[in-house]
XYZ file of C-alpha atoms in Angstrom:
532
model
C 11.470 -26.322 -1.946
C 12.693 -23.735 -3.972
C 10.646 -20.790 -5.943
C 10.659 -22.207 -9.293
C 8.241 -24.238 -10.721
C 9.288 -27.259 -13.157
C 7.713 -27.498 -16.148
C 3.979 -27.957 -16.574
C 3.509 -28.030 -12.681
C 1.255 -25.228 -11.535
C 3.165 -22.631 -9.421
C 1.397 -20.335 -6.575
C -0.231 -17.518 -8.259
C -2.771 -19.255 -10.413
C -0.495 -20.009 -13.770
C 1.710 -22.886 -15.119
C 4.528 -22.853 -17.336
C 5.674 -25.098 -20.163
C 9.182 -26.453 -20.758
C 12.084 -24.318 -22.424
C 12.499 -24.232 -26.175
C 16.222 -23.394 -26.350
C 17.439 -21.094 -29.129
C 20.632 -19.720 -30.301
C 23.135 -18.908 -27.644
C 25.709 -16.030 -27.539
C 28.686 -15.036 -25.694
C 31.379 -12.735 -25.600
C 34.064 -12.303 -22.795
C 34.671 -8.994 -20.772
C 37.922 -7.972 -19.290
C 35.901 -6.165 -16.523
C 34.135 -8.396 -14.049
C 31.509 -5.661 -13.208
C 30.539 -4.973 -16.808
C 27.404 -6.660 -18.151
C 27.725 -8.507 -21.523
C 24.780 -7.890 -23.396
C 25.440 -10.588 -25.979
C 26.055 -13.424 -23.597
C 22.192 -14.532 -23.453
C 20.476 -17.684 -24.400
C 17.085 -17.405 -26.089
C 14.395 -19.025 -24.418
C 10.729 -19.583 -24.707
C 7.690 -19.993 -21.983
C 4.458 -20.370 -21.528
C 2.798 -18.290 -18.462
C -1.004 -19.006 -17.751
C -2.278 -15.630 -16.136
C -4.478 -15.363 -13.221
C -7.280 -14.919 -15.651
C -6.586 -18.421 -16.887
C -5.188 -17.173 -20.360
C -1.905 -18.416 -21.795
C 0.954 -16.277 -22.914
C 3.729 -17.240 -25.296
C 7.045 -15.409 -24.034
C 10.288 -15.568 -25.814
C 13.166 -14.202 -23.695
C 16.659 -13.412 -23.455
C 18.437 -15.385 -20.405
C 21.643 -14.942 -18.944
C 23.067 -17.471 -16.363
C 24.549 -16.266 -13.282
C 26.698 -13.445 -13.134
C 28.701 -12.609 -10.228
C 27.839 -8.971 -9.253
C 30.810 -7.856 -7.266
C 34.539 -8.166 -8.075
C 35.877 -9.686 -4.941
C 33.136 -12.476 -4.022
C 33.373 -14.095 -0.769
C 31.331 -17.129 -2.368
C 30.174 -16.432 -6.009
C 27.772 -19.327 -5.636
C 25.478 -17.112 -3.642
C 26.786 -13.660 -4.683
C 25.368 -13.902 -8.605
C 22.416 -13.065 -10.425
C 20.524 -14.324 -13.425
C 18.723 -12.083 -15.872
C 15.734 -12.230 -18.118
C 14.644 -9.969 -20.710
C 11.546 -10.440 -22.708
C 11.786 -10.031 -26.683
C 8.450 -10.964 -27.951
C 4.844 -12.195 -26.340
C 2.310 -13.724 -27.999
C 3.750 -12.904 -31.169
C 4.325 -9.296 -30.885
C 7.724 -7.962 -30.496
C 8.964 -6.062 -27.554
C 11.526 -3.842 -26.317
C 12.289 -4.153 -22.745
C 15.223 -1.623 -22.742
C 12.866 0.921 -20.830
C 10.569 -1.400 -18.742
C 10.868 -1.568 -15.075
C 13.052 -4.312 -13.506
C 11.506 -6.708 -11.243
C 14.479 -7.459 -8.314
C 13.048 -10.827 -6.904
C 15.017 -12.420 -4.438
C 14.410 -15.908 -3.153
C 15.751 -15.561 0.268
C 13.885 -17.891 3.544
C 14.620 -18.184 6.751
C 17.712 -15.860 6.500
C 18.938 -19.010 4.456
C 21.450 -18.742 1.308
C 19.758 -18.432 -1.707
C 21.460 -19.342 -5.155
C 20.971 -18.869 -8.698
C 24.199 -20.520 -9.630
C 22.726 -23.573 -11.537
C 19.491 -21.622 -12.869
C 18.732 -22.213 -16.521
C 15.459 -19.964 -16.887
C 13.558 -17.237 -15.446
C 12.357 -18.256 -11.845
C 15.362 -21.102 -11.223
C 16.581 -19.292 -7.846
C 16.103 -20.755 -4.645
C 16.582 -20.700 -0.760
C 17.739 -23.453 1.085
C 14.052 -22.915 2.717
C 12.269 -21.857 -0.127
C 11.070 -18.451 1.042
C 9.639 -19.995 4.375
C 10.373 -18.505 8.059
C 13.186 -18.904 10.085
C 13.930 -22.345 11.046
C 14.236 -23.589 14.794
C 17.505 -25.546 13.635
C 20.215 -22.899 13.032
C 22.287 -25.444 10.973
C 19.666 -25.476 8.476
C 19.647 -29.518 8.850
C 15.762 -29.423 9.625
C 12.646 -28.278 7.988
C 11.374 -24.599 8.947
C 9.218 -24.315 11.983
C 6.769 -22.907 9.484
C 5.418 -25.533 7.159
C 7.030 -25.498 3.953
C 3.581 -24.691 2.550
C 0.303 -22.948 3.345
C -3.187 -23.292 2.434
C -4.933 -20.428 1.063
C -8.618 -19.532 1.931
C -9.462 -21.446 -1.657
C -8.079 -24.651 -0.195
C -5.262 -24.229 -2.830
C -1.545 -24.624 -1.562
C 0.950 -22.108 -1.910
C 4.511 -22.936 -1.450
C 6.230 -20.547 0.520
C 8.469 -18.326 -1.194
C 5.359 -18.136 -3.867
C 5.154 -14.490 -3.998
C 8.139 -14.014 -6.007
C 7.647 -17.024 -7.959
C 4.249 -15.867 -9.091
C 5.474 -12.593 -9.900
C 8.489 -13.322 -11.864
C 6.839 -15.116 -14.665
C 3.538 -12.737 -14.407
C 6.268 -9.853 -14.503
C 8.089 -11.483 -17.781
C 4.481 -11.927 -19.506
C 3.762 -8.244 -18.947
C 7.137 -7.066 -20.559
C 9.369 -6.538 -17.330
C 12.891 -7.634 -16.884
C 13.300 -9.500 -14.106
C 16.430 -10.281 -12.539
C 17.015 -12.898 -9.617
C 20.050 -12.173 -7.298
C 21.341 -14.881 -4.822
C 22.426 -14.045 -1.399
C 24.849 -15.324 1.365
C 22.865 -16.648 3.961
C 23.128 -17.844 8.070
C 24.338 -21.462 7.837
C 27.147 -20.968 5.432
C 30.669 -21.740 7.219
C 33.967 -22.132 5.822
C 36.957 -24.706 6.076
C 37.762 -22.916 9.569
C 34.295 -23.084 10.919
C 33.503 -19.677 10.545
C 30.201 -18.218 9.494
C 30.320 -15.707 6.518
C 26.572 -15.465 5.929
C 25.001 -13.549 8.655
C 24.256 -10.094 9.587
C 24.601 -8.143 7.537
C 25.669 -10.149 4.937
C 22.411 -11.060 2.929
C 21.504 -6.904 2.652
C 25.040 -6.409 1.662
C 24.688 -8.414 -0.847
C 21.581 -7.321 -2.540
C 22.571 -4.131 -2.202
C 25.831 -5.048 -4.132
C 23.227 -6.499 -7.034
C 21.473 -3.395 -7.044
C 24.451 -1.670 -7.449
C 25.587 -4.164 -10.215
C 22.633 -3.597 -11.992
C 22.515 0.369 -11.887
C 26.572 0.890 -12.849
C 25.384 -1.229 -16.096
C 23.023 1.451 -17.283
C 22.540 1.004 -21.211
C 24.206 -2.268 -21.311
C 21.756 -4.476 -18.960
C 18.373 -4.675 -20.458
C 15.665 -2.520 -18.359
C 15.214 0.915 -16.699
C 17.630 1.014 -13.806
C 16.206 3.877 -12.467
C 12.769 1.686 -11.969
C 14.119 -0.970 -9.875
C 10.998 -2.743 -7.919
C 12.338 -5.361 -5.274
C 10.018 -8.368 -4.195
C 10.726 -10.703 -1.678
C 8.983 -12.824 1.167
C 9.179 -13.852 4.728
C 13.061 -13.355 5.465
C 13.495 -12.299 1.719
C 10.192 -9.844 2.372
C 12.367 -8.273 5.213
C 15.340 -7.846 3.104
C 13.140 -6.428 0.354
C 11.693 -3.526 2.861
C 15.177 -3.055 4.331
C 16.736 -2.741 0.687
C 13.786 -0.242 0.053
C 14.196 1.754 3.265
C 17.770 1.879 3.175
C 18.583 3.113 -0.223
C 22.168 4.649 -0.362
C 22.549 4.777 3.380
C 26.068 4.991 4.291
C 26.471 2.749 7.317
C 26.762 -0.191 4.490
C 29.936 1.114 2.276
C 32.465 -0.544 4.435
C 30.968 -3.795 3.912
C 30.221 -3.010 0.314
C 33.910 -1.714 -0.533
C 35.107 -5.269 1.016
C 33.313 -7.146 -1.662
C 34.547 -4.811 -4.793
C 30.960 -3.619 -5.192
C 30.292 -1.216 -8.280
C 30.470 2.194 -7.707
C 26.636 3.130 -8.139
C 23.568 3.613 -6.177
C 22.138 0.876 -4.291
C 18.611 2.584 -4.168
C 15.319 1.341 -5.624
C 12.298 2.687 -6.787
C 9.704 0.760 -5.113
C 9.245 -2.080 -2.772
C 7.004 -5.056 -2.439
C 7.368 -7.284 0.759
C 5.334 -10.222 1.651
C 5.126 -11.138 5.508
C 8.504 -9.503 6.149
C 9.961 -11.028 9.577
C 11.880 -7.916 10.387
C 12.449 -5.211 13.386
C 13.912 -8.238 14.845
C 15.126 -6.620 17.982
C 11.158 -5.825 18.871
C 9.715 -8.799 17.047
C 9.279 -10.832 20.673
C 7.239 -7.929 21.973
C 5.116 -7.722 19.152
C 4.615 -11.244 18.960
C 3.116 -11.316 22.460
C 1.142 -8.358 21.792
C -0.462 -10.011 18.845
C -0.264 -13.705 19.875
C 0.186 -13.549 23.401
C -3.064 -15.188 24.685
C -3.027 -18.102 21.975
C -2.228 -21.420 22.817
C 0.482 -23.442 20.884
C -0.418 -26.312 18.633
C -0.067 -28.663 21.571
C -2.538 -26.824 23.523
C -0.084 -25.354 25.884
C 0.109 -21.928 26.896
C 3.186 -20.196 26.832
C 4.893 -18.699 29.843
C 2.580 -15.867 30.918
C 5.404 -14.170 32.572
C 7.354 -14.120 29.715
C 4.779 -13.201 27.824
C 3.611 -10.163 29.662
C 7.065 -8.892 30.267
C 7.644 -8.754 26.334
C 4.202 -7.258 25.759
C 5.599 -4.786 28.213
C 8.370 -4.020 26.173
C 6.175 -3.543 22.968
C 4.541 -0.980 24.756
C 7.235 0.909 25.249
C 8.684 0.752 22.172
C 5.520 1.236 19.981
C 5.020 4.569 22.212
C 8.513 5.724 21.522
C 7.966 5.542 17.472
C 5.062 8.103 17.587
C 3.907 6.440 14.490
C 0.416 8.047 13.250
C -2.036 5.213 11.985
C -3.284 5.373 8.444
C -6.791 7.250 7.427
C -6.205 9.571 10.657
C -6.742 7.027 12.778
C -4.087 9.035 15.513
C -1.006 7.773 17.396
C -0.447 4.112 17.766
C -0.139 2.505 20.972
C -0.110 -0.900 22.560
C -3.918 0.400 24.036
C -5.298 1.106 20.628
C -3.232 -1.410 18.092
C -5.758 -4.089 18.260
C -8.566 -1.809 17.520
C -6.095 -0.419 14.624
C -5.351 -3.594 13.241
C -9.192 -4.426 13.436
C -10.499 -1.290 11.742
C -7.943 -0.545 9.415
C -7.061 -4.129 8.244
C -8.740 -7.002 9.350
C -12.471 -5.846 8.923
C -12.064 -4.493 5.407
C -10.069 -7.947 4.699
C -12.903 -10.257 5.791
C -15.545 -7.683 4.167
C -13.401 -7.810 0.484
C -13.247 -11.858 1.132
C -17.060 -12.396 2.022
C -18.256 -10.212 -0.775
C -16.205 -11.957 -3.152
C -18.437 -15.134 -2.472
C -21.502 -16.364 -3.894
C -24.633 -16.276 -1.578
C -24.653 -19.927 -0.584
C -20.629 -20.077 0.112
C -20.956 -16.936 2.389
C -24.233 -17.944 4.091
C -22.161 -21.413 4.811
C -18.909 -19.187 5.732
C -20.923 -17.211 8.154
C -22.575 -20.224 9.729
C -19.233 -21.860 10.519
C -17.707 -18.415 11.705
C -20.632 -17.046 14.184
C -18.310 -14.458 15.268
C -18.565 -12.143 12.473
C -21.241 -10.139 12.003
C -22.330 -9.473 8.061
C -24.773 -6.263 7.621
C -25.288 -3.758 5.277
C -22.542 -5.858 3.115
C -19.470 -5.195 5.739
C -17.769 -7.668 8.443
C -17.722 -6.633 12.171
C -16.145 -8.645 15.001
C -14.174 -8.171 17.730
C -10.164 -8.576 18.446
C -10.551 -11.181 21.156
C -12.786 -13.386 18.643
C -10.311 -12.844 15.519
C -7.532 -14.245 18.085
C -9.624 -17.219 18.622
C -10.311 -17.762 14.900
C -6.909 -17.812 14.245
C -6.229 -20.689 16.750
C -2.805 -22.099 17.519
C 0.185 -19.790 17.506
C 3.232 -21.079 15.501
C 6.281 -20.121 17.757
C 7.187 -20.254 21.788
C 8.093 -17.328 23.616
C 10.426 -15.728 23.084
C 9.816 -16.701 19.435
C 12.712 -14.450 18.041
C 15.626 -14.091 20.513
C 15.350 -17.793 21.974
C 16.601 -18.274 25.674
C 18.369 -21.309 24.422
C 19.409 -19.867 21.155
C 17.238 -22.158 19.062
C 15.840 -19.413 16.768
C 16.904 -19.036 13.231
C 17.427 -15.334 14.247
C 19.599 -16.379 16.631
C 21.901 -18.171 14.108
C 21.498 -14.926 12.108
C 23.579 -13.032 14.406
C 26.328 -15.668 14.921
C 29.367 -14.549 14.383
C 33.289 -16.030 13.526
C 32.564 -19.568 14.927
C 29.931 -18.933 17.248
C 26.663 -20.456 15.658
C 24.218 -18.244 17.586
C 24.044 -15.220 19.583
C 21.536 -12.986 21.705
C 20.726 -9.590 20.109
C 18.288 -8.612 22.766
C 18.990 -7.417 26.331
C 16.309 -9.646 27.706
C 17.211 -12.671 25.693
C 20.595 -12.226 26.767
C 19.788 -11.884 30.229
C 17.398 -14.666 30.463
C 19.866 -17.203 28.503
C 19.258 -20.925 29.766
C 22.518 -22.281 27.782
C 25.234 -21.367 30.373
C 26.611 -18.373 28.860
C 29.356 -16.720 31.347
C 28.144 -12.959 30.192
C 24.819 -12.263 29.940
C 24.954 -9.461 27.821
C 24.631 -8.866 23.966
C 27.828 -8.318 22.190
C 29.491 -5.146 21.116
C 28.935 -5.382 17.777
C 24.936 -6.597 17.822
C 23.814 -2.621 17.923
C 25.194 -1.924 14.844
C 23.945 -5.148 13.094
C 20.776 -4.365 14.310
C 20.598 -1.174 12.900
C 22.044 -2.643 9.327
C 18.968 -5.167 9.593
C 16.344 -3.236 10.239
C 13.804 -1.016 8.074
C 12.632 0.948 10.993
C 15.959 2.541 11.736
C 16.336 3.710 8.101
C 12.564 5.241 8.577
C 13.529 6.869 11.905
C 16.449 8.620 10.002
C 14.218 9.878 7.474
C 16.769 8.278 4.807
C 16.423 10.400 1.507
C 17.600 7.580 -0.722
C 14.526 5.241 0.481
C 11.690 3.883 -1.919
C 8.874 6.081 -2.169
C 6.307 3.241 -3.327
C 5.326 -0.001 -0.865
C 3.415 -2.528 -1.449
C 2.956 -4.882 1.519
C 1.035 -8.138 2.208
C 0.398 -10.380 5.141
C -2.200 -12.992 5.845
C -4.488 -12.712 8.830
C -3.830 -16.318 9.848
C 0.054 -15.811 9.653
C 1.679 -16.495 13.214
C 4.928 -16.564 12.068
C 5.381 -13.006 12.759
C 2.900 -9.915 14.431
C 0.340 -8.271 12.313
C 1.995 -5.053 13.877
C 5.293 -5.321 11.893
C 4.064 -5.040 8.428
C 1.393 -2.199 9.836
C 4.451 -0.203 11.254
C 6.474 -0.508 8.392
C 3.389 0.855 6.162
C 2.650 3.684 8.922
C 6.009 4.733 9.103
C 6.499 5.174 4.892
C 3.140 6.950 5.110
C 4.428 9.356 7.542
C 7.198 10.181 5.330
C 4.934 10.835 2.426
C 5.498 7.511 0.811
C 2.791 5.936 -1.370
C 1.991 3.003 0.540
C -0.308 -0.191 -0.858
C -0.858 -2.419 2.032
C -3.401 -4.859 2.589
C -3.866 -8.021 4.603
C -5.069 -11.574 3.051
C -8.309 -12.918 4.907
C -7.461 -16.349 6.270
C -4.162 -16.373 4.345
C -1.124 -18.230 6.064
C 2.474 -17.394 5.662
C 3.951 -16.760 2.465
C 0.542 -16.025 0.414
C 0.253 -13.997 -2.634
C -3.235 -14.142 -3.748
C -3.191 -10.698 -5.434
C -0.121 -11.304 -8.260
C -1.819 -9.639 -10.968
C -2.678 -6.730 -9.089
C 1.060 -6.406 -7.807
C 2.182 -6.564 -11.476
C -0.594 -3.738 -12.442
C 0.712 -1.462 -9.590
C 4.414 -1.761 -11.027
C 3.055 -0.520 -14.223
C 1.240 2.469 -12.478
C 3.851 3.683 -9.788
C 6.599 3.169 -12.747
C 4.726 5.111 -15.274
C 4.908 2.075 -17.766
C 2.237 1.327 -20.284
C 1.769 -2.335 -20.461
C 3.932 -3.408 -23.936
C 4.073 0.390 -24.442
C 7.695 -0.373 -25.721
C 6.411 -2.645 -28.387
C 9.451 -2.825 -31.055
C 9.534 -0.836 -34.219
């Protein structure tokens, strides 16, 4: 399902929304395709229920799909929508200098479109913010379930992070901009794929350039753009943050006729990012290698151990130091780091918030946790047993039979799927004549990996990071987010990173905190810009 909620239906994040109440529409033509028309909006009204259960009436201006490049490959996807509040709970607001939440709805590296959106939150991915599918054609359901149940028994649509964030941001007085982007399944009449890597990140960069080039015309502070995305959308959000103004994208942006402006963003929000793809198989086996599949079957342990060795080499080469003075992160101590830095604090926070009775019930059902002095402690091995079945086979991302969604993400021309690691290519089972990765893969991997830009100490990167992941999310490795956090922190960036206890893929259980964080890092006082 897409990330937009229907009228009157509760959406992820603890709020509901009412039907639109349309007002007067305004429109005017522009001779320049990349000049935003501030008068071409429709006036809408929405009721947003915040996470405390309070209703807020928001009147906002809505701009329907605007193509953000001069020479689009497919305007159905290379367009964005804009929502800007003008009145909240009866009080007029001026959002001209408010933060801009740039919320993408990409899931599974699939195409996302806002072409038919008629309200805020109206964008959607073919897979609704879920994890990459095992069906490169996009014809089947994602390998990750379309929804995940959180610790309170509520069901959150994957991709819900951006949906809840969008509406809460609007009710907080922020401008919300939702960009579409090309995705891996798009084919032209000649059977050529035109949405595979690096199309999605190039599109999001072009959207940022469009926004920044329209300073003074488009509502909001273009110097305070905060990106948000979930799963593959979280990967793209983190990549957008890490790669600001990197020259390696220039030729792609020029081909599209992107605006001549910066594509740097101010802050990054990323939920369960599926990224660092060329090292994702090793990271996954380090994390979940001993966990059986839901069928009870163990994955090939020879493959698992070989991939774990690759992870050990990669992690050592990164030379990253853990947060809070932990020391250099290696395959030997990463389990200890995850337990101490993230997992025990996550469990502690969860248990402390329960009533005495509920806590006792939970601890009785989960005896691997020692609860003493208001703190939860446990071992890595017991944590893995607690999580249970792993979601993916081995290799999880560069499948030997080219069946993973990521194989399709690196497809090219009329080739549906390709290997992007030497290990995957060497062990190919599809009968390829050459068991080597194609010559263009190395460049595409750099274009798609935020870790590449951290290693380059990219000066145009985002300096503020909000990163979230569920502890039961075996769509990816827990190390992926932790490495992003460690890399950003090592460069002096502000990092707010935690894991949600017992949550699965796509969860966002603290959306109000994210909205407050945006105000803090951007220096925006809630509704400070009340209209005079």
